[in-house]
Short mmCIF file of C-alpha atoms and ligand atoms in Angstrom, two decimals:
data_model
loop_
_atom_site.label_atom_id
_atom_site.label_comp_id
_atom_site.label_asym_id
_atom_site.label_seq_id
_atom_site.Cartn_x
_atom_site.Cartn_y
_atom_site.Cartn_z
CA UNK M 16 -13.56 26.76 -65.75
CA UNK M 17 -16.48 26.92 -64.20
CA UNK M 18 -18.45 23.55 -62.95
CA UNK M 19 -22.09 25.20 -62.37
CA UNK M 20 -21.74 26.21 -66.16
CA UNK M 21 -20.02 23.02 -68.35
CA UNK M 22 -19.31 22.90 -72.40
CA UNK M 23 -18.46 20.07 -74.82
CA UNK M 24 -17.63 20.08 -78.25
CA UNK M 25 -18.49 17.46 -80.42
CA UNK M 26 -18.72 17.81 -84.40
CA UNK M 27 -19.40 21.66 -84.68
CA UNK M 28 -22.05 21.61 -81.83
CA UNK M 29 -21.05 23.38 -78.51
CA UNK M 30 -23.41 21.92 -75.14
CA UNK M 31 -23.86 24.00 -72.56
CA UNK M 32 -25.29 22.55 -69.75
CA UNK M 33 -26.52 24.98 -66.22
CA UNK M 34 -25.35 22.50 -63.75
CA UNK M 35 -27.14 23.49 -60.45
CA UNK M 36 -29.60 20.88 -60.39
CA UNK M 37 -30.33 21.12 -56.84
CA UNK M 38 -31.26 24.67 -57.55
CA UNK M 39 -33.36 24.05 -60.19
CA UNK M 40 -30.23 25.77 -62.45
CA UNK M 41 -31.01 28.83 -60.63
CA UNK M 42 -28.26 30.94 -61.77
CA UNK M 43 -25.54 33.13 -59.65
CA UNK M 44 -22.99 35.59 -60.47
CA UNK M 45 -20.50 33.07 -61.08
CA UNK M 46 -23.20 31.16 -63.99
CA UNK M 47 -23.91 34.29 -65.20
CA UNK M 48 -20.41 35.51 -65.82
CA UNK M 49 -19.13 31.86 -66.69
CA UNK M 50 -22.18 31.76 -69.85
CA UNK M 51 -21.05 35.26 -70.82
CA UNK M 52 -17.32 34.10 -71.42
CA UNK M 53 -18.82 30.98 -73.39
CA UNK M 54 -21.18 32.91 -75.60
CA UNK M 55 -18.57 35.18 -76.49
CA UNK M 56 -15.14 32.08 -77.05
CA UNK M 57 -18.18 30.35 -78.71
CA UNK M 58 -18.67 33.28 -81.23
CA UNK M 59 -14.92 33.59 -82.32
CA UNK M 60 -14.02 29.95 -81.87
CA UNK M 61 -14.01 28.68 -85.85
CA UNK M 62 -14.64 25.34 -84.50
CA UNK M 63 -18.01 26.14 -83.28
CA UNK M 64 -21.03 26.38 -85.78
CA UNK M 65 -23.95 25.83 -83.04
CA UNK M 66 -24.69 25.90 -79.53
CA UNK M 67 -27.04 23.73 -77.60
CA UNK M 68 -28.40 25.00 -74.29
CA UNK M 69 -29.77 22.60 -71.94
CA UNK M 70 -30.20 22.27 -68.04
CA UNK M 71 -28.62 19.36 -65.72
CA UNK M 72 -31.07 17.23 -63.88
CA UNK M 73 -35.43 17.94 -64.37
CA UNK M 74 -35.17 21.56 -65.14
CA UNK M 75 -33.74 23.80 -67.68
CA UNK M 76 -33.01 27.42 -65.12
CA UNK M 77 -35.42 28.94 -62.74
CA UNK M 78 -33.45 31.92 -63.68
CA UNK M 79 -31.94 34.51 -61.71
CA UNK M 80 -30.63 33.11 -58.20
CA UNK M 81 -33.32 35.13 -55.87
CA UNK M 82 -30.93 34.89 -52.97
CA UNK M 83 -28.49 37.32 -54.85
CA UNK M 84 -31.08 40.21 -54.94
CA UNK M 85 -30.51 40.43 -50.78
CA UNK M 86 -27.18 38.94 -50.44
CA UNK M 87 -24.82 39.94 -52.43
CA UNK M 88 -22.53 43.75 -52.91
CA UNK M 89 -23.28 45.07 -56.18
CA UNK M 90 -20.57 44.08 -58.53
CA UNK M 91 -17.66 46.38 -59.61
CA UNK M 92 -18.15 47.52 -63.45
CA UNK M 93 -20.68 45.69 -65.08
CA UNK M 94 -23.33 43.39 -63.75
CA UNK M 95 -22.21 39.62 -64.76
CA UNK M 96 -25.97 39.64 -66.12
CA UNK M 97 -26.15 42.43 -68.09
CA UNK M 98 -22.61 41.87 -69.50
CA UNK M 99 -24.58 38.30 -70.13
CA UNK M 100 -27.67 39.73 -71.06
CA UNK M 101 -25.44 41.82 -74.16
CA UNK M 102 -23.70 38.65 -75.14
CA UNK M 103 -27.12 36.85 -75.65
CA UNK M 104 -28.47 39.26 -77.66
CA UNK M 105 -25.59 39.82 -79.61
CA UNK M 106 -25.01 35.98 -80.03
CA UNK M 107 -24.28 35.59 -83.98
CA UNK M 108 -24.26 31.64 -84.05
CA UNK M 109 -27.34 29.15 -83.62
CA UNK M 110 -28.65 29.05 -80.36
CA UNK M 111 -30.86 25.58 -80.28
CA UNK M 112 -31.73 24.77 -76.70
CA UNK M 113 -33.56 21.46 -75.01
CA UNK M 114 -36.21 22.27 -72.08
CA UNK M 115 -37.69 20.71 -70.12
CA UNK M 116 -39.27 20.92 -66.38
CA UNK M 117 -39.21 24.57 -64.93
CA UNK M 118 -37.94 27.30 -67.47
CA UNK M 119 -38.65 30.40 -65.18
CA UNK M 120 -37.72 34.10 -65.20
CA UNK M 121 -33.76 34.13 -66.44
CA UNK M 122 -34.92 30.11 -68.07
CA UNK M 123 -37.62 31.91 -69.73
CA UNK M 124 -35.79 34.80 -71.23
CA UNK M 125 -32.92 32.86 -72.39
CA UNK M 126 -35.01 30.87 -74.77
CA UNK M 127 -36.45 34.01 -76.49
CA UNK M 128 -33.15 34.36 -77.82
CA UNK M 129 -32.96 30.63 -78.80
CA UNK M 130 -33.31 29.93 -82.95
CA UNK M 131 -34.58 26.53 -82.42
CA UNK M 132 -36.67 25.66 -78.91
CA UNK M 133 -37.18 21.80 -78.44
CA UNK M 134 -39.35 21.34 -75.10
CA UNK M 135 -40.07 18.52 -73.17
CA UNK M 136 -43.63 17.39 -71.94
CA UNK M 137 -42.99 18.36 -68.37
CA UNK M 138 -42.07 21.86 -69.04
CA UNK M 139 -43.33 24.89 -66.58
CA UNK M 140 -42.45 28.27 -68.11
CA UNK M 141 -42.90 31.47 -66.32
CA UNK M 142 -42.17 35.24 -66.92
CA UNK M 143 -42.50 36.17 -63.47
CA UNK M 144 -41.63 39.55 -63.06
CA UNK M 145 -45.08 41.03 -61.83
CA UNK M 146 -45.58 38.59 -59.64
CA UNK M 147 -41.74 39.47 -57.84
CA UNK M 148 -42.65 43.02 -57.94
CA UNK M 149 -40.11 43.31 -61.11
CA UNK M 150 -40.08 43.96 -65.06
CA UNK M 151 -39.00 41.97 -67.45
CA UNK M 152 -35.57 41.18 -68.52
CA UNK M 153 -32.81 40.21 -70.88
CA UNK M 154 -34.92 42.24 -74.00
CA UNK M 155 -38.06 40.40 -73.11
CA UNK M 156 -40.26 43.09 -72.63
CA UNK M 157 -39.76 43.18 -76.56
CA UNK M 158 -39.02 40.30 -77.86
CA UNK M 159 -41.67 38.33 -76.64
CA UNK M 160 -43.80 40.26 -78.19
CA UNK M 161 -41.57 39.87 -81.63
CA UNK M 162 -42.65 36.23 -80.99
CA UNK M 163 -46.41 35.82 -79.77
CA UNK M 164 -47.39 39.36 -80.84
CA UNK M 165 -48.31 42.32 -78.81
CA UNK M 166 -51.45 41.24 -77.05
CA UNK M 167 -50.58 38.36 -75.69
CA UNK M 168 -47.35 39.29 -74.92
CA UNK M 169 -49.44 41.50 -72.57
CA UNK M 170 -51.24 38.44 -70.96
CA UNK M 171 -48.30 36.87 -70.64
CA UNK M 172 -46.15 39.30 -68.54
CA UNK M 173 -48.61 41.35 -66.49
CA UNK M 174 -50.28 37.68 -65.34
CA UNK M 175 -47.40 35.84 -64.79
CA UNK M 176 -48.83 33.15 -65.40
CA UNK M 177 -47.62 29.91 -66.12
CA UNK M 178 -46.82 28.22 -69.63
CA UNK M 179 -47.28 24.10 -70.01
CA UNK M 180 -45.35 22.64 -73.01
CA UNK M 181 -48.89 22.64 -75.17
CA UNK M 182 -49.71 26.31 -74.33
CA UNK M 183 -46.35 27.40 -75.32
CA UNK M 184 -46.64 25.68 -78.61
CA UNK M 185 -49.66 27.09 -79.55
CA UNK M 186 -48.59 30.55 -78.68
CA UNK M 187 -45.29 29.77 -81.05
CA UNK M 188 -43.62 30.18 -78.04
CA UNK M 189 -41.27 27.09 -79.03
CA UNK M 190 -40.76 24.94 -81.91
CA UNK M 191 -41.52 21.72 -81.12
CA UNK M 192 -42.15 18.96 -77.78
CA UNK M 193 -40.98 15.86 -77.24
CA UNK M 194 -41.30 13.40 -74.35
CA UNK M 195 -38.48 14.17 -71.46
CA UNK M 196 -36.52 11.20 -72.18
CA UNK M 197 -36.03 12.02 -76.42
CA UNK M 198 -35.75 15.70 -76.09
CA UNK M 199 -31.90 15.52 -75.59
CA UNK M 200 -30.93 13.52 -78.72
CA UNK M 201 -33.93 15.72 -81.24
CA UNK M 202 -31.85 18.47 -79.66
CA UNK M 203 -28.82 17.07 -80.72
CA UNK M 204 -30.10 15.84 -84.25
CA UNK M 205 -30.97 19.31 -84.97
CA UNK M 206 -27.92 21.15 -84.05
CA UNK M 207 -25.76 18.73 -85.76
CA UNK M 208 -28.34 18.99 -89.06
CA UNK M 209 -27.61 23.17 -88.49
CA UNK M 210 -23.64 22.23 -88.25
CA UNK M 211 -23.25 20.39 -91.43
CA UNK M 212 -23.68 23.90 -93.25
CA UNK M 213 -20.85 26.80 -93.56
CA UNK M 214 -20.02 28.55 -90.29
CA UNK M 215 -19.99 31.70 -92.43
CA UNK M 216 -23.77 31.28 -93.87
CA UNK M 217 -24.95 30.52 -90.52
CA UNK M 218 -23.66 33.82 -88.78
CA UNK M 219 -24.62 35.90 -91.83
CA UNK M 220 -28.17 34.61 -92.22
CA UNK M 221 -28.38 35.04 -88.29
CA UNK M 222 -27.25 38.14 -88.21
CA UNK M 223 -29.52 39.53 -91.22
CA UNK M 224 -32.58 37.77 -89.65
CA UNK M 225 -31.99 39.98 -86.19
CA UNK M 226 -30.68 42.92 -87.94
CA UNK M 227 -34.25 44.72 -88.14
CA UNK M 228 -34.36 44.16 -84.37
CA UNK M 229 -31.08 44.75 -83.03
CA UNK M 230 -31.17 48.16 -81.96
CA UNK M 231 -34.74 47.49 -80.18
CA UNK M 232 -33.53 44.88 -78.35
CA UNK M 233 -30.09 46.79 -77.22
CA UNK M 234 -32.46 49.62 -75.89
CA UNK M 235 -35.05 47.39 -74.65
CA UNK M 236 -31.48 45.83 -72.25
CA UNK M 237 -31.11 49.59 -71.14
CA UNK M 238 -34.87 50.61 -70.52
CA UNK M 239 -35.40 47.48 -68.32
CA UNK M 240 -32.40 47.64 -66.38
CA UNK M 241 -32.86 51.42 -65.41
CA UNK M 242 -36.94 50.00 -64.26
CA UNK M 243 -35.15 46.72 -62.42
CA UNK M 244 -32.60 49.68 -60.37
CA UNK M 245 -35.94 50.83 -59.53
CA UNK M 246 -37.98 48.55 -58.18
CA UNK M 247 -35.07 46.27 -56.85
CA UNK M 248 -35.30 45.96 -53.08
CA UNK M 249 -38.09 47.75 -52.91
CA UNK M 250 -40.97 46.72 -49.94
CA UNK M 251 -43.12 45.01 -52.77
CA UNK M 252 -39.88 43.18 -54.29
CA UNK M 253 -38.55 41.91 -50.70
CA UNK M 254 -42.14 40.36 -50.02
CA UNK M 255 -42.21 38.24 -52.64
CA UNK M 256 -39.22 37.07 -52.55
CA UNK M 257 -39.21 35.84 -48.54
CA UNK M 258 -42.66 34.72 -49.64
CA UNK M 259 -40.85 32.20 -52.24
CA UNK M 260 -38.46 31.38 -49.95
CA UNK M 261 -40.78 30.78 -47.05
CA UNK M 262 -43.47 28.52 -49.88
CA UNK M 263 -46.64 30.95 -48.80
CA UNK M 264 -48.25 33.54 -51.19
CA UNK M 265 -46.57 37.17 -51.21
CA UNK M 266 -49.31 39.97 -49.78
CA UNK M 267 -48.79 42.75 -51.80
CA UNK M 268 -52.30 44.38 -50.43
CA UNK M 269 -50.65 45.61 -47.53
CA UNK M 270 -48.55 47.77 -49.76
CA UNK M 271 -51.98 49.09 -51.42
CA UNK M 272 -53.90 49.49 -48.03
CA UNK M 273 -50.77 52.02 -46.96
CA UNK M 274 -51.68 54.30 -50.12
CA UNK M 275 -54.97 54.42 -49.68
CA UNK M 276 -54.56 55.61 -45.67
CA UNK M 277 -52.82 58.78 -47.33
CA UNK M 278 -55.39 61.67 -47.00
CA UNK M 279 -56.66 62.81 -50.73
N1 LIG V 354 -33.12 31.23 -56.78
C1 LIG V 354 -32.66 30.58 -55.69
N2 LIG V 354 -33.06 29.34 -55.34
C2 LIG V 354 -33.94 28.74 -56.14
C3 LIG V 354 -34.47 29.36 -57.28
C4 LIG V 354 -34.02 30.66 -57.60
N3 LIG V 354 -34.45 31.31 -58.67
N4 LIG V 354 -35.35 28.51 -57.87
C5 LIG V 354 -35.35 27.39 -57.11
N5 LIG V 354 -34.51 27.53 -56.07
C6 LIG V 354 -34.21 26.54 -55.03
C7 LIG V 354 -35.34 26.41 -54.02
O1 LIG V 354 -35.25 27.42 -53.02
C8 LIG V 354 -35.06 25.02 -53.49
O2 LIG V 354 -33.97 25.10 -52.60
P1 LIG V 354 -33.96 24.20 -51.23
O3 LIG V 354 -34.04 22.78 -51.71
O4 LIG V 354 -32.64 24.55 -50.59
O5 LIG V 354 -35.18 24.63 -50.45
C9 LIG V 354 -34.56 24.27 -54.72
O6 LIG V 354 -34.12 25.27 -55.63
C10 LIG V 354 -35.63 23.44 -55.42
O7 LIG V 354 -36.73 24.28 -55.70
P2 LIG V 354 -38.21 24.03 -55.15
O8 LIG V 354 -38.86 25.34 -54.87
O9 LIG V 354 -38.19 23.02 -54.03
O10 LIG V 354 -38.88 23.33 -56.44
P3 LIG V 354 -40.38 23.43 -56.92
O11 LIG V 354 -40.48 22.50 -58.07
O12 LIG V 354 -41.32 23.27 -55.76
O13 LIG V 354 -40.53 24.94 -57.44
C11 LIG V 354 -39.91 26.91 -58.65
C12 LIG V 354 -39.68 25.40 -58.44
C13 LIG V 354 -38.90 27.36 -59.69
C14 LIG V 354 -41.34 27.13 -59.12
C15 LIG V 354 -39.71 27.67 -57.33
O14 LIG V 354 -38.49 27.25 -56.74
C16 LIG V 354 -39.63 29.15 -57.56
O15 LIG V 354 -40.65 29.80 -57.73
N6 LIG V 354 -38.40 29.71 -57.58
C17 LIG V 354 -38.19 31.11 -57.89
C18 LIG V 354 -38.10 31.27 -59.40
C19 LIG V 354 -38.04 32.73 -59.82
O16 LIG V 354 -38.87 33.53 -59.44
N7 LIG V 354 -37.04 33.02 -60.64
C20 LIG V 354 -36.92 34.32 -61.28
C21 LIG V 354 -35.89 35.17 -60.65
S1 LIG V 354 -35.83 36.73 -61.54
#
């Protein structure tokens, strides 16, 4: 079992907690592929009516470890994300998750997918993917718009901008905030409120509530990742990512003055 990735059962609710506080939860192959084998136990496992995503330490995820886009050999088979990615979207069981501190790219996503999204004051959400020279991910490029509606769905991704806890609740981002130290136990409340009722009702109300959506969503996973092959290492991606890495701001007009040397 994985200890970047840890679950506990208590009373019908399932806590999964991204342990890589040091990180910021950033998550790695090995997270990725360790949540995918949870979401999917967690759907067949009769003993499970909820699950309650939260992060260890200040943060919930800063999302996809950036370190893997230049280190690591593409995987054999499928991509522990997208196998991930799948497995979120095809979740049939609650999903309530607890936020707070950064929520950013992968932390972001992930909570689109959430039923019930309990935020704490100090929360910083991002969908960053302009600003890494990306697109989005995991179905967001259409299901945030399910959520906030078409134009500002468009704010939100081409700015990148960043999300406090009050923004997000006006957008209907999330469902509700609560100070740092109380979000845990509402968290908790509420999945074991969602737990008292029949396994079977839960999954088939879930189910019919996404049902409209499904097959959107399951394209939306193949659309993005064929943009992400892309633009993936490219000179714009690599620059913003040593930018993070070295805490200045990326220069993307270099990449722009080079196109417009090109004779007409
Ligand atoms: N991948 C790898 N490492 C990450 C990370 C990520 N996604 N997010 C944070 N970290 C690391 C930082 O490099 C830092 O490591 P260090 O202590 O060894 O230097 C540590 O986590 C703490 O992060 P730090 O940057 O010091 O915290 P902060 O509060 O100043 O900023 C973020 C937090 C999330 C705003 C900033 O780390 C960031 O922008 N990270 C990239 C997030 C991102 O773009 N994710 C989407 C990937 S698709």
């Amino acid at each position: 079992m994985s200890n970047t990735v840890l679950q506990e059962l208590d009373d019908g609710v399932l806590t999964v907690t991204f342990n890589r506080p040091d990180k910021k939860n950033a998550f790695n192959r090995e997270q990725w592929t360790a949540f995918d084998q949870i979401l999917r136990n967690a759907n067949t496992d009769k003993r499970v009516a909820v699950v309650l995503l939260k992060g260890a330490g200040d943060s919930f995820c800063s999302g996809a470890d950036l370190s893997d886009f230049s280190n690591s050999e593409p995987a054999d088979g499928v991509e522990p994300f997208d196998a991930c990615a799948e497995a979120l979207i095809e979740f049939q069981k609650p999903l309530v998750a607890a936020a707070k501190g950064i929520a950013v790219g992968g932390g972001a996503t992930i909570l689109l997918h959430c039923d019930i999204v309990y935020v704490g004051e100090s929360l910083r959400m991002k969908f960053p993917f302009t600003s890494l020279g990306l697109v989005p991910e995991l179905a967001s490029s259409v299901q945030l718009a399910n959520i906030v509606g078409q134009r500002k769905a468009s704010e939100i991704m081409l700015s990148s901008e960043w999300i406090n806890a009050d923004r997000a609740r006006q957008l209907d981002l999330i469902t509700d905030i609560y100070s740092d130290e109380q979000l845990f136990d509402k968290a908790t409340s509420k999945a074991k409120e969602l737990a008292k009722w029949p396994v079977s009702s839960l999954v088939a109300t879930k189910v019919l509530l996404k049902k409209t959506n499904l097959a959107t969503l399951r394209q939306a996973l193949v659309d993005e990742k064929s943009e992400m092959l892309r633009l993936a290492g490219s000179p714009e991606n690599r620059e913003a990512i040593t930018a993070i890495f070295e805490r200045r701001q990326p220069d993307f007009a270099q990449f722009r003055k080079t196109a417009e040397a090109e004779p007409a």
